[in-house]
MMTF fields as JSON, N, C-alpha, C and O atoms, coordinates in Angstrom:
{
  "mmtfVersion": "1.0.0",
  "mmtfProducer": "UNKNOWN",
  "numBonds": 619,
  "numAtoms": 620,
  "numGroups": 155,
  "numChains": 1,
  "numModels": 1,
  "chainsPerModel": [1],
  "groupsPerChain": [155],
  "chainIdList": ["A"],
  "bondAtomList": [4, 2, 8, 6, 12, 10, 16, 14, 20, 18, 24, 22, 28, 26, 32, 30, 36, 34, 40, 38, 44, 42, 48, 46, 52, 50, 56, 54, 60, 58, 64, 62, 68, 66, 72, 70, 76, 74, 80, 78, 84, 82, 88, 86, 92, 90, 96, 94, 100, 98, 104, 102, 108, 106, 112, 110, 116, 114, 120, 118, 124, 122, 128, 126, 132, 130, 136, 134, 140, 138, 144, 142, 148, 146, 152, 150, 156, 154, 160, 158, 164, 162, 168, 166, 172, 170, 176, 174, 180, 178, 184, 182, 188, 186, 192, 190, 196, 194, 200, 198, 204, 202, 208, 206, 212, 210, 216, 214, 220, 218, 224, 222, 228, 226, 232, 230, 236, 234, 240, 238, 244, 242, 248, 246, 252, 250, 256, 254, 260, 258, 264, 262, 268, 266, 272, 270, 276, 274, 280, 278, 284, 282, 288, 286, 292, 290, 296, 294, 300, 298, 304, 302, 308, 306, 312, 310, 316, 314, 320, 318, 324, 322, 328, 326, 332, 330, 336, 334, 340, 338, 344, 342, 348, 346, 352, 350, 356, 354, 360, 358, 364, 362, 368, 366, 372, 370, 376, 374, 380, 378, 384, 382, 388, 386, 392, 390, 396, 394, 400, 398, 404, 402, 408, 406, 412, 410, 416, 414, 420, 418, 424, 422, 428, 426, 432, 430, 436, 434, 440, 438, 444, 442, 448, 446, 452, 450, 456, 454, 460, 458, 464, 462, 468, 466, 472, 470, 476, 474, 480, 478, 484, 482, 488, 486, 492, 490, 496, 494, 500, 498, 504, 502, 508, 506, 512, 510, 516, 514, 520, 518, 524, 522, 528, 526, 532, 530, 536, 534, 540, 538, 544, 542, 548, 546, 552, 550, 556, 554, 560, 558, 564, 562, 568, 566, 572, 570, 576, 574, 580, 578, 584, 582, 588, 586, 592, 590, 596, 594, 600, 598, 604, 602, 608, 606, 612, 610, 616, 614],
  "bondOrderList": [1, 1, 1, 1, 1, 1, 1, 1, 1, 1, 1, 1, 1, 1, 1, 1, 1, 1, 1, 1, 1, 1, 1, 1, 1, 1, 1, 1, 1, 1, 1, 1, 1, 1, 1, 1, 1, 1, 1, 1, 1, 1, 1, 1, 1, 1, 1, 1, 1, 1, 1, 1, 1, 1, 1, 1, 1, 1, 1, 1, 1, 1, 1, 1, 1, 1, 1, 1, 1, 1, 1, 1, 1, 1, 1, 1, 1, 1, 1, 1, 1, 1, 1, 1, 1, 1, 1, 1, 1, 1, 1, 1, 1, 1, 1, 1, 1, 1, 1, 1, 1, 1, 1, 1, 1, 1, 1, 1, 1, 1, 1, 1, 1, 1, 1, 1, 1, 1, 1, 1, 1, 1, 1, 1, 1, 1, 1, 1, 1, 1, 1, 1, 1, 1, 1, 1, 1, 1, 1, 1, 1, 1, 1, 1, 1, 1, 1, 1, 1, 1, 1, 1, 1, 1],
  "groupList": [{"groupName": "UNK", "atomNameList": ["N", "CA", "C", "O"], "elementList": ["N", "C", "C", "O"], "formalChargeList": [0, 0, 0, 0], "bondAtomList": [1, 0, 2, 1, 3, 2], "bondOrderList": [1, 1, 2], "singleLetterCode": "X", "chemCompType": "L-PEPTIDE LINKING"}],
  "groupTypeList": [0, 0, 0, 0, 0, 0, 0, 0, 0, 0, 0, 0, 0, 0, 0, 0, 0, 0, 0, 0, 0, 0, 0, 0, 0, 0, 0, 0, 0, 0, 0, 0, 0, 0, 0, 0, 0, 0, 0, 0, 0, 0, 0, 0, 0, 0, 0, 0, 0, 0, 0, 0, 0, 0, 0, 0, 0, 0, 0, 0, 0, 0, 0, 0, 0, 0, 0, 0, 0, 0, 0, 0, 0, 0, 0, 0, 0, 0, 0, 0, 0, 0, 0, 0, 0, 0, 0, 0, 0, 0, 0, 0, 0, 0, 0, 0, 0, 0, 0, 0, 0, 0, 0, 0, 0, 0, 0, 0, 0, 0, 0, 0, 0, 0, 0, 0, 0, 0, 0, 0, 0, 0, 0, 0, 0, 0, 0, 0, 0, 0, 0, 0, 0, 0, 0, 0, 0, 0, 0, 0, 0, 0, 0, 0, 0, 0, 0, 0, 0, 0, 0, 0, 0, 0, 0],
  "groupIdList": [1, 2, 3, 4, 5, 6, 7, 8, 9, 10, 11, 12, 13, 14, 15, 16, 17, 18, 19, 20, 21, 22, 23, 24, 25, 26, 27, 28, 29, 30, 31, 32, 33, 34, 35, 36, 37, 38, 39, 40, 41, 42, 43, 44, 45, 46, 47, 48, 49, 50, 51, 52, 53, 54, 55, 56, 57, 58, 59, 60, 61, 62, 63, 64, 65, 66, 67, 68, 69, 70, 71, 72, 73, 74, 75, 76, 77, 78, 79, 80, 81, 82, 83, 84, 85, 86, 87, 88, 89, 90, 91, 92, 93, 94, 95, 96, 97, 98, 99, 100, 101, 102, 103, 104, 105, 106, 107, 108, 109, 110, 111, 112, 113, 114, 115, 116, 117, 118, 119, 120, 121, 122, 123, 124, 125, 126, 127, 128, 129, 130, 131, 132, 133, 134, 135, 136, 137, 138, 139, 140, 141, 142, 143, 144, 145, 146, 147, 148, 149, 150, 151, 152, 153, 154, 155],
  "secStructList": [7, 7, 7, 7, 7, 7, 7, 7, 6, 6, 2, 2, 2, 2, 2, 2, 2, 2, 2, 2, 2, 2, 2, 2, 6, 6, 7, 7, 2, 2, 2, 2, 2, 2, 2, 2, 2, 2, 2, 2, 2, 2, 2, 2, 2, 2, 2, 1, 7, 1, 1, 7, 6, 6, 1, 7, 7, 7, 7, 2, 2, 2, 2, 2, 2, 2, 2, 2, 2, 2, 1, 7, 7, 7, 1, 6, 6, 7, 1, 1, 1, 2, 2, 2, 2, 2, 2, 2, 1, 6, 6, 1, 6, 6, 3, 3, 3, 3, 3, 3, 6, 6, 3, 3, 3, 3, 3, 3, 7, 7, 6, 6, 2, 2, 2, 2, 2, 2, 7, 5, 4, 4, 4, 6, 5, 7, 7, 7, 7, 1, 7, 7, 1, 1, 1, 6, 6, 2, 2, 2, 2, 2, 2, 2, 2, 2, 2, 2, 2, 2, 2, 2, 2, 6, 7],
  "xCoordList": [0.012, -0.018, 1.171, 2.333, 0.763, 1.725, 2.001, 1.069, 3.192, 3.542, 4.351, 5.355, 3.723, 4.587, 5.129, 4.478, 6.427, 7.163, 7.423, 7.777, 7.2, 7.578, 8.449, 8.219, 9.374, 10.508, 10.399, 10.344, 10.375, 10.256, 11.708, 12.256, 12.254, 13.619, 13.402, 12.561, 14.158, 14.068, 13.029, 12.646, 12.588, 11.417, 12.003, 11.317, 13.202, 13.771, 13.932, 13.801, 14.173, 14.255, 12.844, 12.603, 11.912, 10.413, 10.048, 9.362, 10.461, 10.023, 10.538, 9.878, 11.915, 12.638, 12.048, 11.983, 11.573, 10.888, 9.608, 9.35, 8.769, 7.55, 7.613, 6.744, 8.595, 9.051, 9.511, 9.273, 10.17, 10.527, 9.249, 9.028, 8.353, 7.048, 6.301, 5.683, 6.299, 5.635, 6.118, 5.399, 7.466, 8.197, 7.875, 7.558, 7.893, 7.648, 6.258, 6.134, 5.2, 3.975, 3.664, 2.596, 4.665, 4.473, 4.969, 4.536, 5.775, 6.248, 6.411, 7.488, 5.417, 5.549, 5.816, 5.54, 6.322, 6.716, 7.664, 7.382, 8.724, 9.641, 8.865, 9.036, 7.983, 7.214, 6.157, 6.005, 5.514, 4.562, 5.194, 4.587, 6.513, 7.142, 7.327, 7.043, 7.725, 7.893, 6.672, 6.663, 5.569, 4.198, 3.904, 3.567, 4.053, 3.77, 4.603, 4.129, 5.946, 6.698, 6.2, 6.117, 5.871, 5.251, 3.99, 3.804, 3.032, 1.901, 2.107, 1.4, 2.981, 3.135, 3.821, 3.404, 4.906, 5.434, 4.449, 4.391, 3.703, 2.799, 1.511, 0.859, 1.252, 0.029, 0.274, -0.682, 1.296, 1.702, 1.464, 0.86, 1.854, 1.763, 0.26, -0.252, -0.434, -1.653, -2.8, -3.48, -2.95, -4.116, -3.906, -4.861, -2.676, -2.529, -1.777, -0.793, -2.279, -1.711, -2.362, -3.456, -1.691, -1.911, -2.962, -3.142, -3.596, -4.728, -5.895, -5.73, -6.998, -8.094, -7.619, -8.168, -6.705, -6.128, -7.115, -7.722, -7.38, -8.173, -9.825, -10.726, -9.977, -11.338, -11.952, -11.323, -13.358, -14.004, -13.726, -13.477, -13.766, -13.353, -14.351, -15.473, -14.055, -14.921, -15.892, -15.613, -16.96, -17.947, -17.176, -16.375, -17.536, -16.982, -17.232, -16.394, -18.338, -18.606, -17.903, -17.484, -17.766, -16.871, -15.293, -14.635, -14.871, -13.489, -13.297, -12.327, -14.254, -14.234, -14.175, -13.351, -15.138, -15.267, -13.9, -13.31, -13.362, -12.162, -10.982, -10.07, -11.051, -9.908, -10.017, -8.996, -11.184, -11.296, -10.921, -10.365, -11.272, -11.02, -9.735, -9.22, -9.12, -7.78, -6.56, -5.399, -7.023, -5.963, -5.579, -4.818, -6.189, -5.814, -7.032, -7.849, -7.04, -8.012, -7.528, -8.223, -6.257, -5.768, -4.432, -3.705, -4.427, -5.113, -6.458, -6.678, -7.41, -8.864, -9.007, -9.883, -8.301, -8.58, -7.781, -7.788, -7.094, -6.34, -6.883, -7.048, -7.165, -7.527, -6.534, -5.763, -6.578, -5.63, -4.347, -3.336, -4.34, -3.133, -3.221, -2.503, -4.169, -4.338, -4.446, -3.742, -5.463, -5.602, -4.383, -3.851, -3.981, -2.825, -1.602, -0.998, -1.304, -0.191, -0.384, 0.528, -1.835, -1.979, -1.884, -1.724, -1.994, -1.877, -0.554, -0.366, 0.354, 1.625, 2.829, 3.909, 2.779, 3.705, 3.342, 2.25, 4.225, 3.949, 3.605, 2.815, 4.179, 4.063, 3.183, 3.117, 2.635, 1.807, 0.667, 0.374, 0.007, -1.125, -2.33, -2.492, -3.108, -3.983, -3.644, -4.537, -2.447, -1.893, -2.066, -1.744, -2.551, -2.728, -1.761, -1.979, -0.772, 0.097, 0.246, 0.899, -0.316, -0.164, 0.406, -0.094, 1.589, 2.319, 2.688, 3.412, 2.221, 2.359, 2.909, 3.057, 3.109, 3.655, 2.746, 3.2, 1.483, 0.491, -0.436, -1.495, -0.29, -1.392, -0.796, 0.122, -1.291, -1.002, -2.183, -3.201, -2.17, -3.398, -2.735, -1.848, -3.228, -2.824, -4.034, -5.129, -3.866, -5.149, -4.961, -3.88, -6.14, -6.223, -7.406, -8.431, -7.224, -8.262, -8.915, -9.643, -8.492, -8.989, -10.526, -11.013, -11.264, -12.754, -13.536, -14.498, -13.051, -13.824, -13.34, -13.916, -12.437, -11.91, -13.058, -13.112, -13.839, -14.954, -15.912, -16.503, -16.052, -16.991, -16.282, -16.987, -15.079, -14.403, -14.212, -14.277, -13.983, -13.91, -15.177, -15.153, -16.289, -17.56, -18.704, -19.757, -18.342, -19.23, -20.322, -20.587, -20.838, -22.004, -23.219, -23.374, -23.908, -25.071, -26.033, -26.467, -26.281, -27.139, -26.364, -27.123, -25.261, -24.454, -24.181, -23.567, -24.664, -24.317, -22.842, -22.305, -22.2, -20.782, -20.432, -20.719, -19.738, -19.448, -18.195, -17.362, -18.129, -16.928, -15.79, -15.857, -14.676, -13.444, -12.326, -11.68, -12.195, -11.508, -10.118, -9.436, -9.623, -8.164, -7.247, -6.025, -8.051, -7.27, -7.808, -8.835, -6.848, -7.013, -6.17, -4.958, -6.577, -5.728, -5.195, -4.01, -6.318, -6.18, -5.634, -5.814, -5.043, -4.504, -2.876, -2.209, -2.416, -0.974, -0.104, 1.068, -0.863, -0.154, 0.062, 0.7, -0.454, -0.12, -0.589, 0.219, -1.652, -1.992, -1.177, -0.799, -0.917, 0.172, 1.681, 2.347, 2.14, 3.394, 3.334, 4.29, 2.317, 2.096, 2.233, 2.914, 1.328, 1.36, 2.655, 3.08, 3.348, 4.7, 5.667, 6.387, 5.616, 6.511, 6.172, 7.158, 5.043, 4.746, 5.21, 5.829, 4.893, 5.375, 6.764, 7.306, 7.333, 8.99, 9.511, 10.443, 8.962, 9.36, 9.11, 9.928, 7.904, 7.556, 8.586, 9.246, 8.789, 9.751, 11.129, 11.702, 11.754, 12.911, 12.886, 13.869, 11.713, 11.712, 11.793, 12.164, 11.381, 11.447, 12.577, 12.627, 13.508, 14.829, 15.579, 16.641],
  "yCoordList": [-11.846, -11.668, -12.313, -12.068, -13.218, -13.821, -13.236, -12.914, -13.091, -12.592, -13.793, -14.367, -14.004, -14.962, -14.244, -13.426, -14.61, -13.759, -14.976, -16.117, -14.541, -15.375, -14.714, -13.594, -15.341, -14.873, -15.731, -16.96, -14.84, -15.638, -15.503, -14.405, -16.602, -16.52, -16.1, -16.612, -15.186, -14.591, -13.501, -13.179, -12.948, -11.848, -10.679, -9.984, -10.353, -9.218, -9.415, -8.457, -10.467, -10.755, -10.671, -10.072, -11.228, -11.173, -9.612, -9.148, -8.961, -7.514, -6.7, -5.845, -7.12, -6.339, -6.676, -5.81, -8.05, -8.455, -7.719, -7.156, -7.744, -7.055, -5.48, -4.903, -4.878, -3.437, -3.221, -2.179, -4.334, -4.246, -4.283, -3.468, -5.226, -5.197, -3.924, -3.465, -3.276, -2.098, -0.987, -0.22, -0.997, 0.195, -0.201, 0.738, -1.394, -1.7, -1.183, -0.499, -1.513, -1.049, 0.475, 1.007, 1.05, 2.672, 3.156, 4.253, 2.622, 2.966, 2.011, 1.423, 1.776, 0.705, 1.307, 0.694, 2.439, 2.985, 2.051, 1.808, 1.545, 0.843, -0.35, -0.661, -1.058, -2.092, -1.659, -2.227, -0.658, 0.018, 0.353, 0.173, 0.878, 1.287, -0.026, 0.019, -1.032, -2.405, -2.847, -3.44, -2.609, -3.097, -2.301, -2.824, -0.932, 0.002, -0.271, -0.082, -0.749, -1.035, -2.272, -2.243, -3.354, -4.462, -4.324, -4.871, -3.395, -3.084, -2.529, -2.97, -1.629, -0.963, -1.946, -2.051, -2.661, -3.668, -4.768, -5.095, -5.298, -6.358, -5.786, -6.443, -4.595, -4.01, -3.958, -4.183, -3.721, -3.693, -5.068, -5.226, -5.947, -7.527, -7.983, -8.516, -7.789, -8.315, -7.833, -8.65, -6.464, -5.693, -5.285, -5.359, -4.856, -4.199, -5.106, -4.736, -6.29, -7.178, -7.117, -6.578, -7.661, -7.581, -8.697, -9.072, -9.188, -10.11, -9.666, -8.729, -10.304, -10.107, -10.272, -9.631, -11.059, -11.324, -11.785, -12.818, -11.127, -11.732, -11.248, -11.51, -10.564, -10.178, -10.932, -11.623, -10.778, -11.309, -10.432, -9.233, -10.987, -10.37, -9.344, -9.423, -8.388, -7.427, -8.032, -9.109, -7.386, -8.014, -7.527, -6.593, -8.257, -8.054, -6.607, -5.985, -6.12, -4.677, -3.695, -2.648, -4.003, -3.183, -3.104, -2.067, -4.36, -4.514, -3.563, -2.821, -3.683, -2.952, -1.523, -0.754, -1.174, 0.332, 0.748, 1.689, 0.087, 0.613, 0.583, 1.409, -0.457, -0.644, 0.676, 1.265, 1.087, 2.207, 3.495, 4.391, 3.604, 4.831, 4.968, 6.085, 3.924, 4.209, 3.455, 3.588, 2.574, 1.891, 0.434, -0.267, 0.026, -1.277, -1.572, -0.735, -2.943, -3.479, -3.852, -3.629, -4.444, -4.707, -3.669, -3.129, -3.63, -4.017, -3.546, -2.432, -4.215, -3.811, -2.57, -1.773, -2.297, -1.16, 0.105, 1.19, -0.157, 1.088, 1.749, 1.113, 3.122, 3.893, 4.966, 4.996, 5.865, 7.023, 6.671, 7.347, 5.857, 5.612, 6.186, 5.843, 7.079, 7.854, 6.999, 7.133, 6.092, 5.138, 4.274, 4.196, 3.683, 2.8, 3.631, 3.09, 4.695, 5.415, 5.712, 5.65, 6.084, 6.304, 5.149, 5.319, 3.886, 2.804, 2.002, 1.001, 2.517, 1.781, 2.611, 2.03, 3.942, 4.939, 5.599, 6.16, 5.566, 6.196, 7.653, 8.059, 8.391, 9.705, 10.184, 11.349, 9.232, 9.509, 10.454, 10.683, 11.018, 11.88, 11.085, 9.917, 11.561, 10.8, 9.746, 9.175, 9.466, 8.464, 8.837, 9.937, 7.91, 8.044, 7.184, 5.972, 7.644, 6.959, 7.731, 8.774, 7.268, 7.872, 6.838, 5.721, 7.292, 6.356, 7.114, 8.109, 6.659, 7.326, 6.142, 4.942, 6.708, 5.592, 4.241, 3.097, 4.577, 3.464, 3.418, 2.838, 3.887, 3.9, 3.901, 4.666, 3.071, 2.845, 3.106, 2.446, 3.989, 4.04, 4.139, 4.944, 3.312, 3.225, 3.358, 2.974, 3.885, 3.763, 5.032, 5.53, 5.384, 6.335, 7.242, 6.869, 8.476, 9.392, 9.778, 10.753, 8.767, 9.033, 8.886, 7.82, 9.816, 9.79, 8.469, 8.047, 7.889, 6.811, 5.382, 4.351, 5.375, 4.113, 3.442, 2.216, 4.162, 3.432, 2.683, 1.678, 3.223, 2.441, 1.129, 0.14, 1.058, -0.165, -0.952, -2.166, -0.548, -1.222, -2.003, -3.148, -1.305, -1.851, -2.114, -2.703, -1.593, -1.829, -0.557, 0.228, -0.492, 0.456, -0.255, -0.221, -0.79, -1.563, -0.85, -1.337, 0.453, 1.329, 1.519, 1.834, 1.394, 1.418, 0.081, -0.02, -1.036, -2.237, -2.552, -3.248, -1.936, -2.173, -2.93, -2.539, -4.153, -5.078, -4.551, -3.793, -4.986, -4.536, -5.32, -6.523, -4.511, -5.129, -4.313, -3.383, -4.657, -3.99, -3.742, -4.696, -2.445, -2.329, -2.489, -2.594, -2.504, -2.801, -4.058, -4.091, -5.309, -6.506, -6.781, -6.666, -7.116, -7.311, -8.871, -9.206, -9.735, -11.086, -12.07, -13.283, -11.569, -12.167, -12.332, -11.661, -13.23, -13.229, -13.259, -12.892, -13.742, -13.928, -12.536, -12.489, -11.512, -10.204, -10.047, -9.51, -10.416, -10.281, -11.198, -10.823, -12.413, -13.061, -12.543, -12.706, -11.95, -11.187, -10.074, -9.89, -9.36, -8.174, -8.508, -7.89, -9.784, -10.147, -10.627, -10.441, -11.317, -11.876, -10.63, -10.743, -9.518, -8.462, -8.058, -7.904, -7.82, -7.605, -8.595, -8.23, -9.889, -10.866, -10.971, -11.319, -10.742, -10.904, -9.83, -10.09, -8.623, -7.432, -7.815, -7.535, -8.52, -8.929, -9.841, -9.627, -10.901, -11.965, -11.398, -11.762, -10.372, -9.878, -8.933, -8.82, -8.361, -7.499, -8.428, -8.009, -9.695, -10.471, -11.453, -12.278, -11.365, -12.355, -12.049, -12.627],
  "zCoordList": [73.289, 71.792, 71.192, 71.519, 70.222, 69.408, 68.074, 67.337, 67.748, 66.437, 65.681, 66.105, 64.568, 63.629, 62.453, 61.803, 62.199, 61.097, 59.968, 60.265, 58.766, 57.683, 56.798, 56.343, 56.565, 55.593, 54.348, 54.322, 53.253, 51.978, 51.309, 51.221, 50.877, 50.185, 48.809, 48.07, 48.502, 47.171, 46.972, 45.847, 48.074, 47.946, 47.395, 46.645, 47.663, 46.96, 45.46, 44.698, 45.082, 43.532, 43.046, 41.998, 43.735, 43.258, 43.23, 42.319, 44.103, 44.276, 43.044, 42.455, 42.714, 41.667, 40.298, 39.426, 40.078, 38.87, 38.645, 37.582, 39.741, 39.662, 39.438, 38.784, 39.967, 39.844, 38.194, 37.585, 37.631, 36.195, 35.469, 34.572, 35.822, 34.925, 35.113, 34.153, 36.326, 36.43, 35.548, 34.907, 35.597, 34.813, 33.394, 32.663, 32.865, 31.473, 31.057, 30.041, 31.852, 31.421, 31.623, 31.321, 32.132, 32.06, 30.93, 30.578, 30.256, 28.879, 27.783, 27.683, 26.904, 25.957, 24.541, 23.51, 24.563, 23.252, 22.435, 21.262, 22.988, 22.073, 21.496, 20.317, 22.32, 21.748, 20.657, 19.576, 21.07, 20.063, 18.72, 17.664, 18.789, 17.662, 16.819, 15.622, 17.3, 16.644, 16.105, 15.026, 16.781, 16.27, 15.04, 13.978, 15.236, 14.112, 12.932, 11.812, 13.106, 12.048, 11.28, 10.052, 11.998, 11.452, 10.598, 9.511, 11.345, 10.649, 9.267, 8.361, 9.025, 7.873, 6.835, 5.681, 7.329, 6.423, 5.923, 4.737, 6.874, 6.435, 5.696, 4.885, 6.044, 5.234, 3.837, 3.095, 3.386, 1.9, 1.382, 0.32, 1.994, 1.562, 1.644, 0.66, 2.769, 3.07, 2.033, 1.413, 1.902, 1.484, -0.011, -0.784, -0.441, -1.673, -2.603, -3.244, -2.644, -3.768, -5.146, -5.313, -6.087, -7.603, -7.873, -9.032, -6.937, -7.256, -6.311, -5.53, -6.388, -5.517, -3.939, -3.042, -3.738, -2.336, -1.452, -1.737, -0.348, 0.761, 0.522, 1.319, -0.627, -0.968, -1.999, -2.8, -1.973, -3.087, -4.303, -4.175, -5.373, -6.693, -7.048, -6.548, -7.862, -8.235, -9.31, -9.837, -9.614, -10.582, -12.02, -12.062, -13.053, -14.395, -14.835, -15.489, -14.479, -14.955, -14.166, -14.659, -12.972, -12.113, -12.623, -12.71, -12.92, -13.45, -14.722, -14.878, -15.51, -16.821, -16.501, -16.996, -15.599, -15.254, -14.699, -15.228, -13.648, -13.09, -14.042, -13.99, -14.952, -16.031, -16.904, -17.26, -17.21, -18.097, -17.452, -18.088, -15.985, -15.303, -14.796, -14.752, -14.386, -13.814, -14.426, -14.039, -15.526, -16.109, -15.684, -16.351, -14.478, -14.017, -13.154, -12.769, -12.892, -11.945, -10.442, -9.45, -10.407, -9.056, -8.829, -9.663, -7.533, -6.251, -6.209, -6.685, -5.711, -5.761, -4.858, -5.195, -3.795, -2.914, -3.451, -2.869, -4.624, -5.059, -6.339, -7.38, -6.198, -7.357, -7.552, -8.512, -6.592, -6.612, -5.8, -5.99, -5.089, -4.131, -2.708, -1.768, -2.678, -1.378, -0.068, 0.932, -0.261, 0.819, 1.033, 2.14, 0.071, 0.083, 0.786, 1.713, 0.432, 1.033, 2.543, 3.368, 2.85, 4.2, 5.159, 6.367, 4.548, 5.288, 5.236, 5.927, 4.362, 4.158, 4.338, 4.434, 4.399, 4.555, 5.845, 5.945, 6.882, 8.079, 8.204, 9.056, 7.385, 7.376, 6.036, 5.643, 5.524, 4.292, 4.628, 5.801, 3.585, 3.629, 4.378, 4.025, 5.284, 5.923, 6.887, 7.514, 7.034, 7.946, 9.505, 9.954, 10.189, 11.655, 12.396, 12.414, 12.978, 13.806, 15.134, 15.151, 16.195, 17.616, 18.487, 18.619, 19.142, 19.869, 21.203, 21.189, 22.196, 23.519, 24.647, 24.414, 25.659, 26.692, 26.781, 26.796, 26.831, 27.123, 25.997, 26.239, 24.843, 23.718, 22.419, 22.124, 21.641, 20.245, 19.33, 19.539, 18.339, 17.369, 15.929, 15.644, 15.159, 13.719, 12.894, 13.305, 11.761, 10.812, 9.713, 9.4, 9.266, 8.292, 8.486, 9.056, 7.982, 8.039, 6.593, 6.405, 5.547, 4.408, 4.362, 4.737, 3.958, 4.168, 3.752, 4.395, 2.668, 2.136, 2.711, 2.363, 3.457, 4.091, 5.033, 5.13, 5.621, 6.403, 5.544, 5.937, 4.314, 3.4, 2.974, 2.775, 2.837, 2.552, 3.69, 3.501, 4.866, 6.162, 6.496, 6.948, 6.24, 6.837, 5.719, 5.964, 4.462, 3.503, 3.291, 4.202, 2.109, 2.117, 1.351, 0.13, 2.106, 1.502, 0.469, -0.575, 1.005, 0.155, -1.36, -2.276, -1.62, -2.698, -3.295, -4.358, -2.573, -3.08, -3.114, -3.976, -2.027, -1.885, -0.761, 0.371, -1.006, 0.072, 0.928, 0.431, 2.181, 2.951, 2.371, 2.115, 2.171, 1.836, 2.769, 2.287, 3.854, 5.054, 4.571, 4.196, 4.555, 4.318, 5.437, 5.326, 6.747, 7.928, 8.586, 9.264, 8.265, 8.879, 10.022, 9.84, 11.143, 12.285, 12.295, 12.306, 12.287, 12.405, 11.25, 11.348, 10.285, 9.055, 9.226, 10.013, 8.449, 8.39, 9.713, 9.801, 10.675, 11.941, 12.701, 13.753, 12.163, 12.676, 14.241, 14.999, 14.684, 16.019, 16.934, 18.044, 16.435, 17.214, 17.304, 18.327, 16.237, 16.181, 17.182, 17.935, 17.23, 18.062, 19.573, 20.392, 19.826, 21.255, 21.695, 22.835, 20.677, 20.925, 21.412, 22.405, 20.671, 21.021, 22.288, 23.009, 22.836, 24.099, 25.137, 26.136, 24.881, 25.801, 25.858, 26.908, 24.966, 24.883, 25.787, 26.548, 25.751, 26.692, 28.032, 28.908, 28.319, 29.767, 30.156, 31.173, 29.387, 29.787, 30.129, 31.155, 29.156, 29.425, 30.878, 31.611, 31.098, 32.278, 33.689, 34.786, 33.394, 34.66, 34.75, 35.663, 33.783, 33.67, 34.879, 35.109]
}
């Protein structure tokens, strides 16, 4: 019977780096906190602007109706401020922020948010999503936060 032994130089260092990555993957709360912070900061800039912003503008009749009802037209998604606050203030009414070791959830429980996010064809209401992930480099920034943590773990 022949036994061949292979010794790999740096195996202990590789093992340590792999263990660091495993440990990182078991608790991503610091990275999720950074992502949540970026979400709320960028949410204010992206969605709730004083122009139509990323959305198709309102019809003239809708503008007149909104102006009469609430005193302003823009931001398009704001009337009472309830949705805006739930998506820009972490502890705001209807805000959803759940951060666990391996899980991040952000959003709103405002009842009418789904109609804005997906539209309401029966009411002739187009989708004007208040939660946009792929705009303003958000997705890339959030991936970079995770990538940086992984790179640090294997240094």
